[in-house]
Coordinates of C-alpha atoms and ligand atoms in Angstrom, one line a residue:
M14 CA 0.1 0.0 -0.1
K15 CA 1.0 3.5 -1.0
I16 CA 0.2 7.2 0.1
T17 CA 1.1 9.9 -1.8
F18 CA 0.8 13.4 -0.3
Y19 CA -0.7 15.9 -2.7
G20 CA -1.6 18.9 -0.3
A21 CA -1.7 19.9 3.4
T22 CA 1.9 19.0 3.2
E23 CA 3.8 21.7 5.7
D24 CA 1.0 23.6 5.1
V25 CA -2.6 23.7 6.6
T26 CA -4.6 23.5 3.4
G27 CA -5.6 21.7 0.4
S28 CA -5.8 18.3 2.0
N29 CA -5.6 15.7 -0.7
F30 CA -3.9 12.4 0.0
L31 CA -4.0 9.2 -2.8
V32 CA -4.0 5.8 -1.6
T33 CA -3.1 2.6 -3.9
T34 CA -3.0 -0.8 -2.9
E35 CA -1.6 -4.0 -4.4
H36 CA -4.8 -5.0 -5.7
G37 CA -4.8 -1.9 -7.7
E38 CA -7.4 0.0 -5.7
R39 CA -6.7 3.6 -5.9
F40 CA -8.8 6.4 -3.8
L41 CA -8.4 9.7 -2.1
I42 CA -8.8 11.0 1.3
D43 CA -10.1 14.6 1.0
C44 CA -9.9 17.0 -2.0
G45 CA -9.4 20.2 -0.4
M46 CA -8.6 24.0 -1.6
F47 CA -5.7 25.7 -1.0
Q48 CA -6.1 28.8 0.9
G49 CA -4.3 32.0 1.7
S50 CA -1.8 33.9 -0.4
A51 CA -2.5 34.7 -4.3
S52 CA 0.3 31.7 -5.0
E53 CA -1.4 29.3 -2.7
E54 CA -4.7 29.9 -4.3
A55 CA -3.2 29.7 -7.9
R56 CA -2.6 26.0 -7.0
N57 CA -6.2 25.4 -7.4
R58 CA -6.2 25.9 -11.0
Q59 CA -3.6 23.4 -11.6
D60 CA -4.2 19.8 -13.0
F61 CA -4.8 17.0 -10.6
P62 CA -1.5 15.2 -10.4
Y63 CA -3.2 11.6 -10.7
D64 CA -5.4 10.1 -13.6
I65 CA -9.1 10.9 -12.3
S66 CA -10.6 8.1 -14.3
Q67 CA -8.5 5.4 -12.5
L68 CA -9.8 6.5 -9.0
D69 CA -12.3 4.1 -7.2
F70 CA -13.7 6.4 -4.5
L71 CA -13.2 9.3 -2.2
I72 CA -13.6 9.6 1.5
L73 CA -14.1 13.0 3.0
T74 CA -13.3 13.7 6.3
H75 CA -15.3 17.0 7.1
A76 CA -17.2 19.6 5.4
H77 CA -14.4 22.4 5.8
L78 CA -13.1 24.0 2.5
D79 CA -9.5 23.1 2.8
H80 CA -10.8 19.3 3.0
S81 CA -13.7 19.5 0.3
G82 CA -13.2 22.4 -1.7
R83 CA -11.8 21.0 -4.9
I84 CA -14.6 18.0 -5.2
P85 CA -16.8 19.9 -7.7
K86 CA -13.6 20.6 -10.0
L87 CA -12.8 16.7 -9.4
V88 CA -16.1 16.0 -10.7
K89 CA -16.3 18.6 -13.3
E90 CA -13.4 16.8 -14.9
G91 CA -14.8 13.2 -14.8
F92 CA -14.7 11.9 -11.4
N93 CA -18.0 9.9 -11.0
K94 CA -17.3 7.3 -8.1
P95 CA -18.8 7.2 -4.6
I96 CA -17.9 10.1 -1.9
Y97 CA -18.3 8.3 1.4
T98 CA -18.9 10.4 4.6
T99 CA -21.0 11.3 7.4
Q100 CA -24.8 12.3 7.0
A101 CA -24.0 15.8 8.6
T102 CA -20.8 16.5 6.6
M103 CA -22.7 15.6 3.2
E104 CA -25.3 18.3 4.4
L105 CA -23.0 21.0 5.6
V106 CA -20.6 20.4 2.4
D107 CA -23.4 21.1 0.4
I108 CA -23.9 24.8 2.0
M109 CA -20.2 25.1 1.7
L110 CA -19.4 24.2 -1.9
Q111 CA -22.8 26.2 -3.0
D112 CA -21.2 29.1 -1.1
S113 CA -17.7 28.6 -2.8
A114 CA -19.3 28.3 -6.2
Q115 CA -21.2 31.6 -5.6
I116 CA -17.8 33.6 -4.2
Q117 CA -16.1 32.4 -7.4
Y118 CA -18.7 33.4 -9.7
F119 CA -18.5 37.1 -8.1
D120 CA -14.8 36.9 -8.1
I121 CA -14.2 36.0 -11.6
Q122 CA -16.6 38.6 -12.8
W123 CA -14.5 41.2 -10.9
E124 CA -11.2 39.8 -11.8
N125 CA -12.5 39.5 -15.6
K126 CA -13.5 42.9 -16.0
K127 CA -9.9 44.2 -15.0
R128 CA -8.5 41.5 -17.5
Q129 CA -10.8 42.5 -20.2
R130 CA -9.6 46.2 -19.7
A131 CA -5.9 45.0 -19.9
G132 CA -6.5 42.9 -22.9
E133 CA -5.4 39.7 -20.7
E134 CA -6.9 36.3 -21.2
L135 CA -10.2 35.9 -19.1
L136 CA -10.5 33.3 -16.5
E137 CA -13.0 30.7 -15.6
P138 CA -14.3 29.7 -12.3
L139 CA -13.0 26.4 -11.1
Y140 CA -16.5 24.9 -11.1
D141 CA -20.3 26.4 -10.7
S142 CA -23.3 25.8 -8.8
D143 CA -24.2 22.8 -11.6
D144 CA -21.0 21.0 -10.7
V145 CA -21.7 21.3 -7.1
V146 CA -25.1 19.7 -7.5
A147 CA -23.4 17.0 -9.9
A148 CA -20.9 16.1 -6.8
M149 CA -23.6 16.0 -4.1
E150 CA -25.3 13.1 -6.3
L151 CA -22.2 11.1 -5.7
F152 CA -22.2 11.2 -2.0
E153 CA -22.8 7.9 0.0
P154 CA -23.4 8.8 3.8
Y155 CA -22.4 6.4 6.6
Y156 CA -23.1 6.5 10.7
Y157 CA -20.2 6.9 13.0
E158 CA -19.0 3.4 14.4
E159 CA -20.4 1.6 11.2
M160 CA -18.1 -1.1 9.7
V161 CA -18.3 -1.0 6.0
D162 CA -16.8 -3.0 3.4
L163 CA -16.1 -0.4 0.7
T164 CA -14.3 -3.3 -1.6
P165 CA -13.5 -7.1 -0.8
H166 CA -10.0 -5.8 0.6
I167 CA -10.9 -2.2 2.4
R168 CA -12.9 -1.9 5.4
M169 CA -13.6 1.4 6.6
R170 CA -14.9 2.9 10.0
L171 CA -15.7 6.6 10.6
R172 CA -15.2 8.1 14.4
D173 CA -16.3 11.2 15.5
A174 CA -13.2 13.7 15.2
G175 CA -15.0 16.2 17.4
H176 CA -13.9 19.0 15.2
I177 CA -17.1 20.1 13.8
L178 CA -20.3 18.4 13.3
G179 CA -19.9 15.5 11.4
S180 CA -16.3 15.5 11.3
A181 CA -14.7 12.1 11.1
I182 CA -11.4 10.3 11.9
V183 CA -11.1 7.6 9.1
E184 CA -10.2 4.1 10.2
L185 CA -9.2 1.7 7.2
W186 CA -8.4 -2.0 7.0
I187 CA -6.3 -2.7 4.0
T188 CA -5.7 -6.4 3.2
E189 CA -3.2 -7.1 0.6
H190 CA -2.5 -10.7 0.0
D191 CA -2.8 -12.3 3.4
K192 CA -1.9 -9.3 5.5
T193 CA -3.9 -6.5 6.8
T194 CA -2.9 -3.1 7.5
K195 CA -4.8 -0.6 9.6
V196 CA -4.2 2.9 8.4
V197 CA -5.8 5.9 10.5
F198 CA -6.3 9.4 8.9
S199 CA -7.1 11.8 11.8
G200 CA -8.7 14.4 9.8
D201 CA -8.9 17.6 11.8
L202 CA -9.1 16.6 15.6
G203 CA -11.0 18.4 18.2
M204 CA -10.4 19.9 21.7
H205 CA -12.0 18.0 24.6
D206 CA -13.3 21.1 26.7
H207 CA -15.9 22.5 23.7
L208 CA -19.4 21.8 25.1
L209 CA -21.5 22.1 21.6
I210 CA -19.9 19.1 20.1
R211 CA -18.8 15.8 21.4
D212 CA -14.9 14.9 22.2
P213 CA -12.7 13.4 19.5
S214 CA -13.1 9.4 19.9
S215 CA -10.0 7.5 21.0
I216 CA -8.6 5.1 18.5
E217 CA -7.4 1.4 19.9
A218 CA -4.9 0.7 17.2
A219 CA -2.9 1.0 14.1
D220 CA -0.2 0.2 12.1
L221 CA 0.2 3.5 10.2
V222 CA -1.2 7.0 11.5
I223 CA -1.8 10.0 9.6
L224 CA -1.8 13.0 11.9
E225 CA -2.9 16.7 11.8
S226 CA -0.6 18.9 13.4
T227 CA -1.8 22.6 12.9
Y228 CA -1.1 23.3 16.6
G229 CA 1.4 21.1 16.9
N230 CA 3.5 23.2 19.1
T231 CA 0.9 25.2 20.7
V232 CA -1.1 24.9 23.8
H233 CA -4.4 26.5 23.7
A234 CA -5.9 28.9 26.3
K235 CA -8.6 27.5 28.1
Y236 CA -11.8 27.4 26.3
Q237 CA -13.8 28.9 29.5
D238 CA -11.1 31.6 29.9
S239 CA -11.4 32.6 26.3
L240 CA -15.4 32.8 26.8
D241 CA -14.5 35.0 29.6
Q242 CA -12.5 37.2 27.8
L243 CA -14.6 37.3 24.7
M244 CA -17.5 38.8 26.7
Q245 CA -15.3 41.3 28.5
V246 CA -14.0 42.6 25.5
I247 CA -17.4 42.7 24.0
Y248 CA -18.7 44.7 27.1
K249 CA -15.4 47.1 27.2
T250 CA -16.1 47.9 23.5
I251 CA -19.7 48.1 23.6
N252 CA -19.3 50.5 26.6
R253 CA -17.1 52.8 25.0
G254 CA -19.3 53.4 22.1
G255 CA -17.6 50.9 19.6
S256 CA -18.6 47.7 17.7
V257 CA -17.2 44.4 17.9
I258 CA -16.4 42.6 14.6
V259 CA -15.9 38.9 14.8
P260 CA -14.7 37.1 11.7
S261 CA -15.9 33.7 12.3
F262 CA -16.3 30.4 10.2
A263 CA -19.7 30.2 9.0
I264 CA -19.6 26.2 10.0
G265 CA -18.7 25.2 13.2
R266 CA -17.4 28.3 15.1
T267 CA -20.4 30.4 14.7
Q268 CA -22.7 28.1 16.2
E269 CA -20.3 27.4 19.0
L270 CA -20.3 31.2 19.7
L271 CA -24.2 31.3 19.4
Y272 CA -24.5 28.3 21.8
E273 CA -22.4 29.6 24.5
M274 CA -23.8 33.3 24.0
N275 CA -27.4 31.5 24.5
K276 CA -26.4 30.2 27.6
Y277 CA -24.9 33.4 28.8
F278 CA -28.0 35.7 28.0
E279 CA -30.8 33.1 28.7
Y280 CA -29.4 31.4 31.7
G281 CA -27.6 34.5 33.6
G282 CA -24.0 35.2 33.8
H283 CA -24.3 38.4 32.4
G284 CA -25.0 39.9 35.7
Q285 CA -25.7 43.7 35.6
Q286 CA -24.8 43.9 32.0
Y287 CA -27.5 44.6 29.4
P288 CA -28.2 42.1 26.7
V289 CA -25.8 43.8 23.9
P290 CA -27.5 43.5 20.2
I291 CA -25.9 40.5 18.3
Y292 CA -26.2 40.0 14.5
V293 CA -25.3 36.8 12.8
D294 CA -24.6 38.2 9.1
S295 CA -23.8 35.3 7.2
P296 CA -26.6 33.4 5.3
M297 CA -24.1 30.4 5.1
A298 CA -23.8 30.3 8.7
T299 CA -27.6 30.7 9.1
K300 CA -28.1 27.7 6.9
A301 CA -25.4 25.7 8.5
T302 CA -27.4 26.4 12.0
S303 CA -30.4 24.6 10.8
V304 CA -28.2 21.5 10.0
F305 CA -27.0 21.7 13.5
M306 CA -30.7 21.6 14.6
R307 CA -31.6 18.5 12.5
H308 CA -28.7 16.6 14.2
T309 CA -29.0 17.4 17.9
D310 CA -28.3 13.6 18.5
L311 CA -24.5 14.2 17.5
L312 CA -24.2 17.1 19.9
G313 CA -22.5 17.0 23.2
E314 CA -24.3 16.0 26.7
E315 CA -24.8 19.4 27.6
A316 CA -26.3 20.7 24.6
Q317 CA -28.4 17.8 24.1
A318 CA -29.8 18.1 27.6
L319 CA -30.7 21.8 26.7
V320 CA -32.5 20.6 23.6
R321 CA -34.6 18.1 25.6
R322 CA -35.7 21.4 27.8
G323 CA -37.1 22.8 24.8
D324 CA -34.4 25.4 24.4
N325 CA -33.6 26.8 21.1
I326 CA -29.8 26.6 21.6
F327 CA -29.0 28.8 18.7
N328 CA -31.4 31.7 19.5
F329 CA -32.0 34.4 22.3
P330 CA -34.1 37.7 22.2
N331 CA -30.9 39.9 21.5
L332 CA -29.6 37.9 18.6
T333 CA -30.7 38.7 15.1
Y334 CA -30.0 36.7 11.8
T335 CA -29.9 38.8 8.8
G336 CA -30.3 37.9 5.5
S337 CA -30.5 40.3 2.5
V338 CA -27.7 42.0 1.2
D339 CA -29.5 45.5 2.0
E340 CA -29.9 44.2 5.8
S341 CA -26.3 43.5 5.8
K342 CA -25.4 47.0 4.4
A343 CA -28.1 48.6 7.1
L344 CA -25.8 47.2 9.8
N345 CA -23.0 49.7 8.9
E346 CA -25.5 52.5 8.6
M347 CA -26.5 52.2 12.0
R348 CA -23.9 53.6 14.5
E349 CA -25.2 52.2 17.5
P350 CA -22.7 49.7 19.5
K351 CA -23.2 46.1 18.3
V352 CA -21.7 42.8 17.9
I353 CA -21.4 41.6 14.4
I354 CA -20.2 37.8 13.9
S355 CA -19.7 37.6 10.0
A356 CA -18.0 35.0 7.6
S357 CA -15.4 34.2 6.3
G358 CA -13.4 33.2 9.4
M359 CA -10.0 34.7 7.9
A360 CA -11.5 37.6 6.3
T361 CA -10.5 36.2 2.8
G362 CA -14.0 37.0 1.4
G363 CA -17.7 37.3 2.3
R364 CA -19.5 40.1 4.2
V365 CA -17.2 40.4 7.0
R366 CA -14.9 42.4 4.6
H367 CA -17.4 45.0 4.4
H368 CA -17.8 45.1 8.2
L369 CA -14.1 45.4 8.8
K370 CA -14.0 48.3 5.8
Y371 CA -16.4 50.2 8.2
N372 CA -15.0 49.4 11.6
L373 CA -11.2 48.8 11.1
W374 CA -10.4 52.4 11.0
D375 CA -12.5 53.3 14.3
P376 CA -10.3 53.3 17.7
L377 CA -13.4 52.7 19.6
S378 CA -14.1 49.5 17.8
A379 CA -12.6 46.0 18.3
V380 CA -12.0 42.9 15.9
I381 CA -11.8 39.5 17.7
F382 CA -10.4 36.5 15.6
V383 CA -11.7 33.4 17.2
G384 CA -10.2 31.0 14.8
Y385 CA -6.7 30.0 13.0
Q386 CA -5.6 32.7 10.5
A387 CA -3.4 31.0 7.8
A388 CA -0.3 32.9 6.3
G389 CA -1.2 35.5 3.8
T390 CA -5.0 36.1 4.4
L391 CA -6.5 39.4 5.4
G392 CA -6.8 38.1 9.0
R393 CA -3.4 37.1 9.6
I394 CA -2.2 40.4 8.1
I395 CA -4.4 42.4 10.4
L396 CA -3.7 40.0 13.4
D397 CA 0.1 40.2 12.8
G398 CA -0.1 44.1 13.2
T399 CA 3.1 44.7 11.0
T400 CA 1.0 47.1 8.9
D401 CA -0.9 50.0 9.9
K402 CA -3.4 50.0 7.1
V403 CA -5.0 47.4 4.7
K404 CA -6.7 47.3 1.2
I405 CA -10.2 46.1 1.6
A406 CA -12.5 46.2 -1.3
G407 CA -10.4 48.5 -3.3
S408 CA -9.7 51.1 -0.5
W409 CA -7.1 51.6 2.0
V410 CA -8.4 51.4 5.5
D411 CA -6.5 52.5 8.6
I412 CA -6.1 49.7 11.6
K413 CA -7.1 51.5 14.5
A414 CA -9.5 49.1 16.0
S415 CA -8.3 47.1 19.1
V416 CA -7.4 43.5 17.6
Y417 CA -7.5 40.5 19.7
S418 CA -7.0 36.7 19.1
M419 CA -8.6 34.0 21.1
P420 CA -7.1 30.9 20.0
G421 CA -9.0 29.2 23.1
F422 CA -12.0 28.9 20.9
S423 CA -10.0 26.6 18.3
A424 CA -11.6 23.6 16.9
H425 CA -8.2 21.8 16.5
A426 CA -6.4 20.0 18.8
D427 CA -3.5 21.4 20.6
K428 CA -0.1 19.9 21.5
P429 CA -1.2 18.2 24.6
T430 CA -4.3 16.9 23.0
L431 CA -2.5 15.5 20.0
L432 CA -0.1 13.8 22.4
N433 CA -3.1 12.2 24.4
W434 CA -4.7 11.1 21.4
L435 CA -1.7 9.0 20.5
A436 CA -1.1 7.9 24.3
D437 CA -4.7 6.4 24.0
F438 CA -3.5 4.0 21.1
E439 CA -3.2 0.7 22.9
T440 CA -1.1 -0.6 19.9
K441 CA 0.9 2.2 18.9
P442 CA 1.5 2.7 15.2
K443 CA 4.9 1.9 13.5
Q444 CA 4.7 5.1 11.6
V445 CA 3.2 8.7 12.2
V446 CA 3.0 10.9 9.5
L447 CA 2.4 14.9 10.2
V448 CA 0.5 16.6 7.6
H449 CA -1.9 19.8 8.2
G450 CA 0.2 22.1 9.7
E451 CA 3.2 24.6 9.1
T452 CA 6.7 23.5 9.7
R453 CA 7.0 25.6 12.8
E454 CA 4.4 23.6 14.4
M455 CA 5.2 20.5 13.0
L456 CA 9.0 20.0 13.7
P457 CA 8.7 20.4 17.5
L458 CA 5.9 17.9 17.5
K459 CA 7.8 15.6 15.6
D460 CA 10.5 15.7 18.3
N461 CA 7.9 15.2 20.9
I462 CA 6.2 12.4 19.5
E463 CA 9.7 10.5 19.0
Q464 CA 10.8 11.2 22.7
T465 CA 7.5 10.5 24.2
F466 CA 6.5 7.4 22.7
G467 CA 9.6 6.5 20.7
L468 CA 7.5 6.3 17.3
D469 CA 9.0 6.9 13.9
V470 CA 7.5 10.1 12.6
M471 CA 7.7 11.4 9.0
I472 CA 6.7 14.8 7.5
P473 CA 6.2 14.3 3.9
R474 CA 6.6 17.3 1.1
Y475 CA 4.4 17.9 -1.6
G476 CA 4.4 14.6 -3.9
D477 CA 6.1 12.3 -1.6
E478 CA 5.2 8.9 -1.4
L479 CA 5.2 6.4 1.4
E480 CA 5.1 3.0 0.9
F481 CA 4.1 0.8 4.0
L482 CA 5.7 -2.7 3.3
G483 CA 4.4 -6.2 4.5
D484 CA 7.5 -6.4 6.8
E485 CA 6.1 -3.6 9.1
T486 CA 8.7 -1.2 7.8
C487 CA 8.1 2.2 5.7
R488 CA 10.0 3.4 2.6
S489 CA 9.5 7.0 1.5
T490 CA 10.2 8.5 -1.7
S491 CA 10.4 12.1 -2.2
I492 CA 9.6 12.3 -6.0
L493 CA 8.0 15.9 -5.9
V494 CA 5.7 14.7 -8.8
S495 CA 4.2 17.6 -10.6
A496 CA 5.4 19.8 -8.0
P497 CA 4.8 23.2 -9.6
D498 CA 8.0 25.5 -10.0
L499 CA 6.3 28.6 -8.8
Y500 CA 5.2 26.9 -5.8
E501 CA 8.8 25.3 -5.1
V502 CA 10.4 28.6 -5.7
S503 CA 8.2 30.6 -3.4
K504 CA 8.6 27.7 -0.7
M505 CA 12.6 28.3 -0.9
M506 CA 12.0 32.1 -0.9
D507 CA 10.1 31.5 2.1
E508 CA 12.6 29.3 3.8
V509 CA 15.7 31.5 2.9
G510 CA 13.8 34.7 4.1
R511 CA 12.9 33.1 7.4
M512 CA 16.4 31.9 7.8
M513 CA 17.6 35.5 7.4
G514 CA 15.0 37.0 9.4
S515 CA 13.3 39.2 6.7
W516 CA 9.8 37.7 7.3
E517 CA 8.2 35.5 10.0
D518 CA 6.2 33.2 7.9
Q519 CA 5.6 33.6 4.1
P520 CA 7.1 36.1 1.7
P521 CA 4.3 38.3 0.1
D522 CA 3.7 38.3 -3.5
L523 CA 6.4 40.2 -5.3
H524 CA 4.0 42.3 -7.0
E525 CA 2.1 43.3 -3.7
M526 CA 5.2 43.9 -1.8
S527 CA 5.7 47.3 0.1
D528 CA 8.9 49.2 -0.6
E529 CA 10.1 48.2 2.8
Q530 CA 9.4 44.6 2.1
L531 CA 11.1 44.8 -1.4
S532 CA 14.2 46.5 0.1
A533 CA 14.2 43.8 2.7
L534 CA 14.1 41.1 0.2
K535 CA 16.9 42.8 -1.7
S536 CA 19.1 43.1 1.4
T537 CA 18.3 39.3 2.2
L538 CA 19.5 38.4 -1.5
A539 CA 22.5 40.6 -1.3
Q540 CA 23.5 39.0 2.0
I541 CA 23.4 35.5 0.6
K542 CA 25.3 36.4 -2.4
K543 CA 28.1 38.0 0.0
N544 CA 27.7 34.6 2.0
M545 CA 28.3 32.6 -1.2
L546 CA 31.3 34.5 -2.1
D547 CA 32.6 34.3 1.3
L548 CA 32.3 30.5 1.0
N549 CA 34.1 30.6 -2.4
M550 CA 30.9 29.2 -3.8
I551 CA 30.9 31.7 -6.7
T552 CA 33.5 33.6 -8.2
Y553 CA 33.6 36.7 -10.3
D554 CA 36.0 36.7 -13.4
Ligands
ZN678 ZN1 -11.2 21.7 9.5

């Protein structure tokens, strides 16, 4: 059996793994979108690095776009085999992909107007709403804990990953000749102290574990502490006359915030404080909330108990769900202090960008980030605080509002949770493979796993292949299949820049670099040239 890593390698987006067996079965785990900087997003346009017609099925771990976002493109290009996942994921991903198709439609229209004026070639969206409909017809949902024989040699079981509603850890038993190998794909794993959904399941045994590592070197603030801090910041901001903008993932994080706010406002907790007006301005979040209401049997115990008491756990008197674009715009015209929860969570698109445009310049207002901000996104740029203005929807906006990050809300397991999850394996894997993380989180986690459990840990690069041999050893081959030059070059530039201290994570697009950044890059390159000369690596005749 072989696994080839075509996404989420030293990176948190674009999850896409190809598994091939000795019996000739070929299938994918996830088919996610690359997100973040322009060069990351350009990778979505590239051809898939495998023959689509040879695939037998796809298993989807959960609804988030970085795991599901290229499925309609795969279908548009000919994939017509089953997609296995849970019922809740199937319902959520439908909402997610339709929204993605719509965003692309508007983005491409905007981009093409510019291209037309410049006499450049026009772009096509990755897929449209019809492609999403076609993709949804291929879904075959299964229950958690159900043993399913996908082929005579492959058995699958989905377990609750506790990350978002419907999220799954994928257990696979792959039989080749007379030997069965147990492979576990963790998907994205959740935390234990979140009350809306359940905890991630413990897995008993595996030969090989493919583990996410988004927060492999981070210990999250306590969930309850983050909740307290959230309410404090909200009241501090409202009391001084400002508004609070919360960029939030429409699926998962928004429902969690609403669930906690419902408890806060309906069951006391707010003491002398008056109930502040809260708006959810994201049609996708509103739709996703109804999926949560249909699947209350999958929620955590506390949430189920509230539902049994007849509480609508996602609604309270001071909450308004806005629908139309006009209602959304009206929010920015009324100056009364308020809280606006809006998507997208990394401010890469959606209505939240308009709310940021109208509030970021105001020193009385506040922006609260409640989730991971990938390198290169507007959210990350605002959060990093390295610039005092940003360009949003064509205009420059000063960053004067208070900016907060509350990673305690993260739906991703932190370092202790990841290590505990591994500790729970009664039969430890022979090999652990780290995916879905930036190197600064992955490398320390690798050391930790090796030291704590004495397990072999591998960090694959894009296109690397891992062959699991019958004699219980692994062989990995770096073949960098179809690794796009642009990506490789930008990755190298990134590494060099970080080594030289020119930037902390990713270099910005050359065309988008400010004068300071360009001059920093120039001096980095000059320094490299000098070092090479010093080392006699190059000579001038
Ligand atoms: Zn996720």
